[in-house]
Short mmCIF file of C-alpha atoms in Angstrom, two decimals:
data_model
loop_
_atom_site.label_atom_id
_atom_site.label_comp_id
_atom_site.label_asym_id
_atom_site.label_seq_id
_atom_site.Cartn_x
_atom_site.Cartn_y
_atom_site.Cartn_z
CA UNK E 1 -112.65 -59.36 73.81
CA UNK E 2 -109.43 -60.76 74.97
CA UNK E 3 -107.55 -57.87 72.96
CA UNK E 4 -110.23 -55.47 74.18
CA UNK E 5 -108.54 -56.73 77.77
CA UNK E 6 -105.29 -56.36 76.85
CA UNK E 7 -105.58 -52.43 75.92
CA UNK E 8 -107.25 -51.81 78.51
CA UNK E 9 -104.66 -53.44 80.83
CA UNK E 10 -101.93 -51.89 79.17
CA UNK E 11 -103.72 -48.34 79.60
CA UNK E 12 -104.23 -49.22 83.43
CA UNK E 13 -100.48 -49.74 83.83
CA UNK E 14 -99.56 -46.43 82.11
CA UNK E 15 -101.97 -44.94 84.00
CA UNK E 16 -100.38 -46.30 87.59
CA UNK E 17 -97.16 -45.18 85.62
CA UNK E 18 -97.99 -41.77 85.43
CA UNK E 19 -99.37 -41.35 89.10
CA UNK E 20 -96.28 -42.76 90.32
CA UNK E 21 -94.51 -39.93 88.79
CA UNK E 22 -96.94 -37.33 90.13
CA UNK E 23 -96.59 -39.18 93.57
CA UNK E 24 -92.74 -38.40 93.11
CA UNK E 25 -93.54 -34.89 92.51
CA UNK E 26 -95.22 -34.41 95.61
CA UNK E 27 -93.08 -36.70 97.71
CA UNK E 28 -90.27 -33.91 96.95
CA UNK E 29 -92.01 -31.04 97.93
CA UNK E 30 -91.16 -32.71 101.81
CA UNK E 31 -87.85 -31.24 101.23
CA UNK E 32 -86.92 -27.94 101.95
CA UNK E 33 -87.58 -25.10 101.18
CA UNK E 34 -91.28 -26.22 100.97
CA UNK E 35 -90.83 -28.52 104.17
CA UNK E 36 -94.83 -29.80 103.24
CA UNK E 37 -93.94 -33.24 104.86
CA UNK E 38 -97.99 -33.21 105.32
CA UNK E 39 -98.68 -33.78 101.70
CA UNK E 40 -95.00 -35.80 100.64
CA UNK E 41 -96.08 -38.49 103.65
CA UNK E 42 -99.25 -39.29 101.46
CA UNK E 43 -97.77 -39.47 98.67
CA UNK E 44 -95.03 -41.74 100.06
CA UNK E 45 -98.02 -43.83 101.06
CA UNK E 46 -99.68 -43.91 97.59
CA UNK E 47 -97.00 -45.24 95.96
CA UNK E 48 -97.29 -48.40 98.28
CA UNK E 49 -100.80 -48.56 97.30
CA UNK E 50 -100.36 -48.82 93.74
CA UNK E 51 -97.13 -51.27 93.90
CA UNK E 52 -99.63 -53.67 96.36
CA UNK E 53 -102.19 -53.31 92.99
CA UNK E 54 -98.92 -53.62 90.54
CA UNK E 55 -100.27 -56.63 88.06
CA UNK E 56 -96.66 -57.55 87.90
CA UNK E 57 -93.11 -57.17 88.68
CA UNK E 58 -92.53 -55.42 85.53
CA UNK E 59 -95.04 -53.03 86.55
CA UNK E 60 -94.38 -52.35 89.69
CA UNK E 61 -90.41 -51.97 89.06
CA UNK E 62 -91.25 -48.84 86.43
CA UNK E 63 -93.71 -47.55 89.32
CA UNK E 64 -91.06 -47.41 91.33
CA UNK E 65 -88.45 -45.80 88.74
CA UNK E 66 -91.40 -43.12 87.74
CA UNK E 67 -91.30 -42.15 91.59
CA UNK E 68 -88.29 -41.76 91.98
CA UNK E 69 -87.58 -39.81 88.38
CA UNK E 70 -90.16 -37.14 89.75
CA UNK E 71 -88.61 -37.47 93.22
CA UNK E 72 -85.14 -36.56 92.57
CA UNK E 73 -86.03 -34.29 89.40
CA UNK E 74 -87.51 -32.04 91.45
CA UNK E 75 -85.68 -31.96 94.67
CA UNK E 76 -82.47 -32.01 92.74
CA UNK E 77 -83.26 -29.54 90.60
CA UNK E 78 -80.80 -27.44 92.36
CA UNK E 79 -77.90 -29.19 90.43
CA UNK E 80 -78.40 -26.96 87.22
CA UNK E 81 -76.91 -24.64 89.28
CA UNK E 82 -73.36 -25.52 89.22
CA UNK E 83 -73.46 -25.62 85.05
CA UNK E 84 -74.55 -22.21 84.52
CA UNK E 85 -71.99 -20.52 86.18
CA UNK E 86 -69.56 -20.65 83.18
CA UNK E 87 -72.88 -21.13 81.14
CA UNK E 88 -71.11 -20.52 77.98
CA UNK E 89 -68.59 -23.57 78.50
CA UNK E 90 -70.98 -25.64 80.49
CA UNK E 91 -74.11 -24.80 80.38
CA UNK E 92 -75.19 -27.09 77.71
CA UNK E 93 -74.64 -29.60 79.86
CA UNK E 94 -77.44 -28.97 82.74
CA UNK E 95 -80.33 -30.04 81.48
CA UNK E 96 -78.58 -34.04 80.81
CA UNK E 97 -76.98 -33.53 83.88
CA UNK E 98 -80.25 -33.03 85.55
CA UNK E 99 -82.43 -35.70 83.04
CA UNK E 100 -79.28 -38.30 84.00
CA UNK E 101 -78.95 -37.53 87.83
CA UNK E 102 -82.55 -37.95 88.14
CA UNK E 103 -83.06 -41.16 85.94
CA UNK E 104 -79.97 -42.80 87.60
CA UNK E 105 -80.82 -42.20 91.02
CA UNK E 106 -84.26 -43.73 90.53
CA UNK E 107 -83.21 -47.05 89.83
CA UNK E 108 -81.89 -47.04 93.36
CA UNK E 109 -85.88 -46.76 93.83
CA UNK E 110 -86.67 -49.42 91.32
CA UNK E 111 -85.05 -52.24 91.79
CA UNK E 112 -87.01 -52.74 95.40
CA UNK E 113 -90.43 -52.59 93.64
CA UNK E 114 -89.54 -54.93 91.17
CA UNK E 115 -87.49 -57.87 93.72
CA UNK E 116 -89.71 -57.27 96.04
CA UNK E 117 -93.09 -58.62 93.44
CA UNK E 118 -90.66 -60.69 91.82
CA UNK E 119 -90.36 -62.98 94.82
CA UNK E 120 -93.96 -63.03 95.09
CA UNK E 121 -93.36 -61.17 98.95
CA UNK E 122 -94.32 -57.74 98.65
CA UNK E 123 -93.34 -56.65 102.29
CA UNK E 124 -89.79 -56.96 100.83
CA UNK E 125 -90.24 -53.48 99.40
CA UNK E 126 -89.54 -51.89 102.77
CA UNK E 127 -86.40 -53.34 103.63
CA UNK E 128 -84.75 -53.58 100.30
CA UNK E 129 -85.60 -49.89 99.66
CA UNK E 130 -84.00 -48.65 102.94
CA UNK E 131 -81.12 -51.04 102.06
CA UNK E 132 -80.90 -49.41 98.59
CA UNK E 133 -80.71 -46.08 100.59
CA UNK E 134 -78.25 -47.51 102.26
CA UNK E 135 -76.32 -48.32 99.49
CA UNK E 136 -77.03 -45.12 98.20
CA UNK E 137 -75.19 -43.46 100.55
CA UNK E 138 -71.97 -45.26 99.56
CA UNK E 139 -71.85 -46.60 96.27
CA UNK E 140 -68.96 -44.62 94.01
CA UNK E 141 -68.45 -42.47 96.70
CA UNK E 142 -72.00 -41.96 97.56
CA UNK E 143 -74.66 -39.36 97.32
CA UNK E 144 -76.90 -39.39 100.53
CA UNK E 145 -78.52 -36.28 99.36
CA UNK E 146 -82.05 -36.34 100.32
CA UNK E 147 -82.74 -39.36 101.57
CA UNK E 148 -86.56 -40.70 102.82
CA UNK E 149 -85.82 -39.92 106.34
CA UNK E 150 -85.63 -36.50 105.68
CA UNK E 151 -88.77 -35.86 105.27
CA UNK E 152 -89.44 -35.15 108.75
CA UNK E 153 -87.19 -32.52 109.19
CA UNK E 154 -89.55 -29.85 110.12
CA UNK E 155 -91.31 -32.19 112.94
CA UNK E 156 -89.63 -33.55 116.04
CA UNK E 157 -89.87 -37.00 114.91
CA UNK E 158 -85.83 -36.38 113.33
CA UNK E 159 -85.18 -36.54 117.05
CA UNK E 160 -84.96 -40.35 116.44
CA UNK E 161 -82.09 -39.85 114.81
CA UNK E 162 -79.81 -39.97 117.94
CA UNK E 163 -80.80 -43.72 118.22
CA UNK E 164 -81.71 -44.96 114.91
CA UNK E 165 -80.32 -42.56 112.82
CA UNK E 166 -81.01 -41.77 109.36
CA UNK E 167 -81.50 -45.64 107.67
CA UNK E 168 -83.72 -46.06 110.63
CA UNK E 169 -85.56 -43.37 110.43
CA UNK E 170 -86.15 -44.75 106.30
CA UNK E 171 -86.70 -47.93 107.39
CA UNK E 172 -89.62 -46.77 109.89
CA UNK E 173 -90.91 -44.48 107.48
CA UNK E 174 -91.02 -46.67 104.52
CA UNK E 175 -92.83 -49.32 107.21
CA UNK E 176 -95.62 -46.77 107.99
CA UNK E 177 -96.19 -45.69 104.61
CA UNK E 178 -96.08 -49.56 103.57
CA UNK E 179 -98.61 -50.05 106.16
CA UNK E 180 -100.94 -47.30 105.20
CA UNK E 181 -100.84 -48.68 101.53
CA UNK E 182 -101.59 -51.61 102.34
CA UNK E 183 -104.73 -50.97 103.58
CA UNK E 184 -105.55 -48.63 101.55
CA UNK E 185 -105.00 -51.10 98.32
CA UNK E 186 -107.69 -53.27 100.96
CA UNK E 187 -109.90 -50.75 101.98
CA UNK E 188 -109.22 -51.55 105.77
CA UNK E 189 -109.70 -47.91 107.88
CA UNK E 190 -108.51 -50.78 110.76
CA UNK E 191 -105.17 -51.71 108.99
CA UNK E 192 -104.63 -47.99 107.12
CA UNK E 193 -105.09 -45.87 110.91
CA UNK E 194 -102.58 -47.22 112.99
CA UNK E 195 -99.75 -46.15 111.00
CA UNK E 196 -101.11 -42.59 110.68
CA UNK E 197 -102.02 -42.20 114.06
CA UNK E 198 -98.07 -43.43 115.22
CA UNK E 199 -96.60 -41.27 112.37
CA UNK E 200 -98.07 -38.01 113.37
CA UNK E 201 -97.57 -38.93 117.45
CA UNK E 202 -94.28 -39.42 116.15
CA UNK E 203 -94.31 -35.72 114.62
CA UNK E 204 -95.67 -34.47 116.96
CA UNK E 205 -94.62 -35.92 119.82
CA UNK E 206 -90.55 -35.82 119.03
CA UNK E 207 -90.67 -32.05 120.11
CA UNK E 208 -91.59 -33.07 123.68
CA UNK E 209 -87.59 -34.43 123.72
CA UNK E 210 -86.22 -31.41 123.26
CA UNK E 211 -84.84 -29.62 126.00
CA UNK E 212 -85.36 -25.69 126.78
CA UNK E 213 -83.00 -23.88 125.06
CA UNK E 214 -79.96 -23.35 127.67
CA UNK E 215 -78.87 -20.15 129.28
CA UNK E 216 -75.89 -19.25 126.33
CA UNK E 217 -74.35 -16.39 128.91
CA UNK E 218 -71.18 -18.64 130.17
CA UNK E 219 -70.30 -19.76 126.61
CA UNK E 220 -67.90 -18.81 124.13
CA UNK E 221 -68.49 -17.19 120.80
CA UNK E 222 -67.89 -17.66 117.33
CA UNK E 223 -68.14 -15.20 114.90
CA UNK E 224 -69.12 -16.81 111.81
CA UNK E 225 -68.48 -14.90 108.39
CA UNK E 226 -70.33 -14.12 105.41
CA UNK E 227 -68.34 -12.20 102.43
CA UNK E 228 -71.41 -12.91 99.95
CA UNK E 229 -69.23 -13.83 97.26
CA UNK E 230 -71.89 -15.02 93.78
CA UNK E 231 -69.96 -17.60 92.57
CA UNK E 232 -69.21 -16.12 88.75
CA UNK E 233 -67.89 -13.26 90.50
CA UNK E 234 -65.88 -14.80 93.36
CA UNK E 235 -62.35 -15.59 91.11
CA UNK E 236 -62.48 -12.83 89.04
CA UNK E 237 -59.19 -10.95 90.19
CA UNK E 238 -61.33 -7.39 89.92
CA UNK E 239 -63.24 -8.69 92.44
CA UNK E 240 -61.04 -10.40 94.62
CA UNK E 241 -59.60 -7.20 96.57
CA UNK E 242 -63.24 -6.15 97.41
CA UNK E 243 -64.73 -9.47 98.85
CA UNK E 244 -61.27 -10.16 100.48
CA UNK E 245 -61.97 -6.81 102.46
CA UNK E 246 -65.65 -7.89 103.47
CA UNK E 247 -64.09 -10.68 105.71
CA UNK E 248 -61.96 -8.38 106.88
CA UNK E 249 -64.13 -5.96 107.88
CA UNK E 250 -66.22 -8.40 109.42
CA UNK E 251 -63.48 -9.93 111.22
CA UNK E 252 -62.33 -6.66 112.87
CA UNK E 253 -65.93 -5.95 113.61
CA UNK E 254 -66.57 -4.89 117.33
CA UNK E 255 -66.94 -7.40 119.61
CA UNK E 256 -64.78 -10.31 121.51
CA UNK E 257 -65.46 -13.81 119.99
CA UNK E 258 -63.70 -16.42 120.95
CA UNK E 259 -63.24 -18.23 117.32
CA UNK E 260 -63.90 -16.37 113.58
CA UNK E 261 -65.10 -18.61 111.03
CA UNK E 262 -64.77 -18.07 107.29
CA UNK E 263 -66.12 -20.32 104.78
CA UNK E 264 -64.96 -22.30 102.17
CA UNK E 265 -62.19 -20.71 100.00
CA UNK E 266 -63.00 -17.61 101.52
CA UNK E 267 -58.83 -16.39 100.09
CA UNK E 268 -58.27 -15.70 97.20
CA UNK E 269 -54.92 -17.37 96.44
CA UNK E 270 -52.82 -20.36 97.67
CA UNK E 271 -51.73 -21.31 101.19
CA UNK E 272 -48.30 -21.10 99.52
CA UNK E 273 -48.61 -17.59 98.54
CA UNK E 274 -51.19 -15.90 101.29
CA UNK E 275 -48.51 -14.79 103.88
CA UNK E 276 -49.14 -11.29 103.64
CA UNK E 277 -53.03 -11.97 103.38
CA UNK E 278 -52.85 -14.49 106.58
CA UNK E 279 -51.28 -11.47 108.38
CA UNK E 280 -53.94 -8.68 107.32
CA UNK E 281 -56.10 -11.19 108.56
CA UNK E 282 -54.57 -11.96 112.16
CA UNK E 283 -53.93 -8.60 112.81
CA UNK E 284 -58.05 -7.99 112.27
CA UNK E 285 -58.85 -10.49 114.53
CA UNK E 286 -56.51 -9.22 117.46
CA UNK E 287 -56.11 -12.01 119.48
CA UNK E 288 -59.06 -14.53 118.40
CA UNK E 289 -57.84 -17.46 116.48
CA UNK E 290 -59.57 -17.70 112.91
CA UNK E 291 -60.36 -20.81 111.05
CA UNK E 292 -60.58 -20.28 107.03
CA UNK E 293 -60.69 -22.17 103.83
CA UNK E 294 -58.05 -21.77 101.58
CA UNK E 295 -56.88 -24.01 98.66
CA UNK E 296 -53.08 -24.70 99.20
CA UNK E 297 -50.23 -27.07 96.95
CA UNK E 298 -48.16 -29.77 98.04
CA UNK E 299 -46.16 -32.03 95.65
CA UNK E 300 -48.05 -31.08 92.40
CA UNK E 301 -51.43 -31.98 94.12
CA UNK E 302 -54.05 -29.18 95.25
CA UNK E 303 -56.33 -29.57 98.20
CA UNK E 304 -59.12 -27.71 99.31
CA UNK E 305 -58.32 -26.59 102.88
CA UNK E 306 -59.17 -25.61 105.92
CA UNK E 307 -56.24 -23.70 108.45
CA UNK E 308 -56.26 -22.69 111.87
CA UNK E 309 -54.59 -19.59 112.42
CA UNK E 310 -53.56 -19.22 116.04
CA UNK E 311 -53.54 -15.82 118.18
CA UNK E 312 -50.11 -15.25 116.93
CA UNK E 313 -51.30 -15.51 113.41
CA UNK E 314 -49.17 -18.74 113.56
CA UNK E 315 -50.65 -21.40 111.26
CA UNK E 316 -51.61 -24.44 113.95
CA UNK E 317 -53.74 -26.65 112.27
CA UNK E 318 -54.48 -28.05 108.94
CA UNK E 319 -57.30 -30.35 107.70
CA UNK E 320 -57.12 -31.49 103.67
CA UNK E 321 -60.54 -32.31 102.58
CA UNK E 322 -61.00 -36.06 101.66
CA UNK E 323 -64.44 -36.14 100.47
CA UNK E 324 -64.39 -34.71 96.61
CA UNK E 325 -67.36 -33.92 94.65
CA UNK E 326 -67.22 -35.77 91.29
CA UNK E 327 -67.29 -33.28 88.21
CA UNK E 328 -67.26 -30.56 90.75
CA UNK E 329 -64.04 -31.04 92.46
CA UNK E 330 -62.13 -33.82 90.54
CA UNK E 331 -63.11 -35.54 87.45
CA UNK E 332 -63.66 -39.32 87.63
CA UNK E 333 -61.82 -41.55 84.51
CA UNK E 334 -60.37 -38.37 83.24
CA UNK E 335 -58.47 -40.04 80.87
CA UNK E 336 -61.65 -40.62 79.21
CA UNK E 337 -62.75 -37.25 78.73
CA UNK E 338 -59.49 -35.99 77.77
CA UNK E 339 -59.63 -38.92 74.74
CA UNK E 340 -63.11 -38.16 73.74
CA UNK E 341 -62.56 -34.53 74.04
CA UNK E 342 -66.03 -33.40 75.48
CA UNK E 343 -66.32 -29.40 75.42
CA UNK E 344 -66.54 -28.49 79.32
CA UNK E 345 -66.10 -31.88 80.78
CA UNK E 346 -62.17 -32.34 78.77
CA UNK E 347 -61.36 -28.94 80.34
CA UNK E 348 -62.21 -29.74 83.95
CA UNK E 349 -60.35 -32.91 83.32
CA UNK E 350 -57.31 -31.12 83.07
CA UNK E 351 -57.44 -30.21 87.14
CA UNK E 352 -58.79 -30.37 89.94
CA UNK E 353 -58.54 -31.21 93.64
CA UNK E 354 -56.49 -34.69 95.96
CA UNK E 355 -58.55 -36.01 98.44
CA UNK E 356 -56.66 -35.49 102.31
CA UNK E 357 -56.24 -38.49 103.85
CA UNK E 358 -59.87 -38.52 106.19
CA UNK E 359 -61.99 -36.93 109.00
CA UNK E 360 -59.71 -36.07 111.88
CA UNK E 361 -59.92 -33.08 114.36
CA UNK E 362 -58.67 -29.59 114.62
CA UNK E 363 -56.99 -28.75 117.88
CA UNK E 364 -58.68 -24.86 118.86
CA UNK E 365 -56.61 -24.62 122.10
CA UNK E 366 -59.02 -23.48 124.73
CA UNK E 367 -62.15 -24.23 122.76
CA UNK E 368 -61.23 -28.02 122.47
CA UNK E 369 -61.24 -30.25 119.54
CA UNK E 370 -63.46 -29.58 116.44
CA UNK E 371 -64.79 -31.57 113.70
CA UNK E 372 -63.83 -30.13 110.06
CA UNK E 373 -66.23 -30.83 107.47
CA UNK E 374 -66.13 -28.55 104.38
CA UNK E 375 -68.73 -28.01 102.04
CA UNK E 376 -70.49 -31.42 100.89
CA UNK E 377 -68.99 -33.53 103.65
CA UNK E 378 -71.43 -32.31 105.60
CA UNK E 379 -73.92 -34.57 103.63
CA UNK E 380 -72.84 -37.79 104.75
CA UNK E 381 -73.14 -39.39 107.75
CA UNK E 382 -70.54 -41.34 108.09
CA UNK E 383 -68.04 -38.48 107.59
CA UNK E 384 -68.67 -37.37 111.19
CA UNK E 385 -67.28 -40.15 112.67
CA UNK E 386 -63.79 -41.90 112.37
CA UNK E 387 -61.71 -39.76 114.57
CA UNK E 388 -60.02 -41.01 117.59
CA UNK E 389 -61.71 -39.06 120.19
CA UNK E 390 -65.26 -36.91 120.56
CA UNK E 391 -64.87 -32.85 119.53
CA UNK E 392 -66.59 -30.66 121.32
CA UNK E 393 -68.24 -28.87 118.16
CA UNK E 394 -68.21 -29.45 114.35
CA UNK E 395 -67.42 -26.58 112.19
CA UNK E 396 -68.47 -26.81 108.59
CA UNK E 397 -66.83 -24.54 105.99
CA UNK E 398 -69.23 -24.04 102.70
CA UNK E 399 -69.81 -22.32 99.66
CA UNK E 400 -73.38 -22.78 98.44
CA UNK E 401 -73.14 -20.35 95.95
CA UNK E 402 -72.62 -23.16 93.96
CA UNK E 403 -76.00 -24.29 94.48
CA UNK E 404 -78.18 -21.36 93.42
CA UNK E 405 -80.81 -19.49 95.15
CA UNK E 406 -83.83 -21.64 95.85
CA UNK E 407 -83.49 -25.45 96.98
CA UNK E 408 -79.57 -26.49 97.33
CA UNK E 409 -78.45 -23.98 100.27
CA UNK E 410 -81.87 -24.65 102.05
CA UNK E 411 -81.44 -28.58 101.80
CA UNK E 412 -77.76 -28.13 102.70
CA UNK E 413 -78.69 -26.59 105.95
CA UNK E 414 -81.63 -28.61 106.90
CA UNK E 415 -78.49 -31.46 106.12
CA UNK E 416 -76.35 -29.85 108.74
CA UNK E 417 -79.13 -30.10 111.03
CA UNK E 418 -79.57 -33.79 110.43
CA UNK E 419 -75.97 -34.20 111.59
CA UNK E 420 -75.70 -32.28 114.71
CA UNK E 421 -78.88 -34.60 116.20
CA UNK E 422 -77.17 -37.65 114.91
CA UNK E 423 -74.15 -37.13 116.80
CA UNK E 424 -75.44 -34.62 119.87
CA UNK E 425 -72.86 -31.97 118.88
CA UNK E 426 -73.26 -28.02 118.10
CA UNK E 427 -72.69 -27.72 114.42
CA UNK E 428 -71.24 -23.84 113.38
CA UNK E 429 -71.34 -23.11 109.46
CA UNK E 430 -69.82 -20.53 107.73
CA UNK E 431 -71.12 -19.85 104.24
CA UNK E 432 -70.21 -18.08 101.42
CA UNK E 433 -73.22 -17.00 100.56
CA UNK E 434 -75.38 -18.12 103.05
CA UNK E 435 -76.71 -20.04 105.11
CA UNK E 436 -74.46 -19.23 107.92
CA UNK E 437 -75.87 -20.90 111.23
CA UNK E 438 -75.23 -21.73 114.59
CA UNK E 439 -76.83 -25.45 115.46
CA UNK E 440 -77.16 -27.04 118.79
CA UNK E 441 -77.05 -30.74 119.55
CA UNK E 442 -80.79 -30.83 119.22
CA UNK E 443 -80.98 -29.33 115.13
CA UNK E 444 -82.43 -26.40 116.73
CA UNK E 445 -80.73 -22.88 114.24
CA UNK E 446 -79.68 -20.59 117.14
CA UNK E 447 -78.48 -18.31 115.52
CA UNK E 448 -78.36 -17.37 111.75
CA UNK E 449 -77.36 -14.69 108.53
CA UNK E 450 -79.53 -15.36 105.38
CA UNK E 451 -79.01 -16.56 102.08
CA UNK E 452 -77.40 -13.28 100.16
CA UNK E 453 -76.44 -11.51 103.04
CA UNK E 454 -73.54 -9.65 103.76
CA UNK E 455 -71.99 -9.52 107.43
CA UNK E 456 -71.58 -12.03 110.13
CA UNK E 457 -72.98 -12.96 113.12
CA UNK E 458 -71.95 -13.53 116.25
CA UNK E 459 -73.32 -16.51 118.45
CA UNK E 460 -72.84 -18.92 121.55
CA UNK E 461 -71.35 -22.17 121.04
CA UNK E 462 -73.99 -24.30 122.14
CA UNK E 463 -72.89 -26.95 124.39
CA UNK E 464 -72.54 -31.09 123.45
CA UNK E 465 -75.14 -33.40 124.51
CA UNK E 466 -73.99 -36.64 125.84
CA UNK E 467 -73.20 -39.12 122.91
CA UNK E 468 -76.05 -40.50 121.41
CA UNK E 469 -76.95 -43.74 120.80
CA UNK E 470 -76.22 -43.30 116.93
CA UNK E 471 -73.23 -41.90 117.70
CA UNK E 472 -71.82 -44.82 119.16
CA UNK E 473 -73.19 -47.77 116.89
CA UNK E 474 -73.60 -45.78 114.03
CA UNK E 475 -74.79 -47.78 110.78
CA UNK E 476 -74.51 -50.89 111.82
CA UNK E 477 -77.58 -52.26 113.80
CA UNK E 478 -79.77 -51.13 110.69
CA UNK E 479 -77.47 -52.88 108.42
CA UNK E 480 -77.48 -56.62 110.30
CA UNK E 481 -81.47 -55.84 110.94
CA UNK E 482 -82.14 -54.87 106.83
CA UNK E 483 -80.07 -58.59 106.24
CA UNK E 484 -81.61 -60.22 108.87
CA UNK E 485 -85.49 -58.72 107.03
CA UNK E 486 -84.48 -59.48 103.55
CA UNK E 487 -83.22 -62.90 104.32
CA UNK E 488 -86.12 -64.10 106.44
CA UNK E 489 -88.53 -62.80 103.32
CA UNK E 490 -86.16 -64.83 100.82
CA UNK E 491 -86.27 -67.66 103.02
CA UNK E 492 -89.73 -67.51 103.90
CA UNK E 493 -90.88 -67.42 99.54
CA UNK E 494 -88.19 -70.60 99.67
CA UNK E 495 -90.72 -72.17 102.18
CA UNK E 496 -93.73 -71.48 100.84
CA UNK E 497 -92.56 -73.06 97.39
CA UNK E 498 -91.73 -75.51 98.85
CA UNK E 499 -94.93 -76.40 100.95
CA UNK E 500 -96.86 -75.20 97.49
CA UNK E 501 -95.10 -78.49 95.77
CA UNK E 502 -95.17 -81.06 98.35
CA UNK E 503 -98.42 -82.70 98.72
CA UNK E 504 -100.11 -86.41 98.89
CA UNK E 505 -98.23 -88.95 96.50
#
């Protein structure tokens, strides 16, 4: 009889872990391009229902890991795309890369569930998880892609980013889901209903915080150029002239923009060798300055750079990308891969970019100063700060051809919208294959050129809003709050143990 009961308990644990995996898959549908937030949030609440019914810390940990595995496995499915650019060399790594990434990032969602139940304080899973999400943005250079907070991206709730930032909204989201899950576990409508109502009010009411679109007649105009060069053709010698001609035609097209923005690595040669190409670009632009993406070499090091060409065609300013993509732009532990000679990785270890010194502003003359972000840097909230002055705009030069044609480019665009809201600044985005877009300080896309389109779009540059609270305080208030909550939970658990152990002698 006891043996039968043990078998039944084991089967129940497996079912709960399997349900955690399914819930994680559904939660991933809240990310772009599906944006099914109204399905994703109940899936998150169902995870907490499973955790609060878990038989112990081990089951909770496995359930949390399964949830993360499902979530990251689907939401990061675009990770296979870079490996398929040169499929003969690196294609074999694609499924392993996705599996390892999903399993690894799921660990950030495993330990909060395990630790909270191990301590006997189930509500601690909320601050533990929020703290783990914050850590995910920094550890080993960080990877804050697909934060919990982004499930709100299609709704007005994201306007709260201007006050509490992405980690504050993550904490709030987890708290609402946890209370709902607790109510479901206790079969208490009185407990489950209030967070649902609050969440709906947050999603629908946040839109009231956004003012009507401003008139743009007197605003300077930026031209966002999109050459649409597929990644597997972009660096082929026979195609280089074709894609460069697309850039030149778009640059010289009718209109009088005040600034022209080209994508990341738009010029197919090193800056040191690009004098003639830059002269052609400057002549096409007339009296309009250009910010363009190009690679450069200095003292044997190579950089992924953004260069400002002034109205006279002179190089007025240079920014070198400082937050590089591991395994894409540089090889961590390159010596190891050379030593063990892993096919594909060993070849990549022989080259790569060097990191620039950090965030800095580009001087655009009458247009003011701009903060440049090259591709992946727009994923990091911390990369929009660290400069001495506040910029008038954020310029993102990116090549999203690396991310394929389904989820990756749209998730990258969504995160650029989040940076605009957090900082209260317009984001102007030129993407090689799309989506190029002008984004106002409330995260609204005011003009765009779609994925896979060739051409340009002229867009008024939205005016910045006043500095947001988050722009002033960064992540410090949330970090201190999380440390306080975690500490209070651990101390409360300790006091309870002391009280339980003391009694009449």
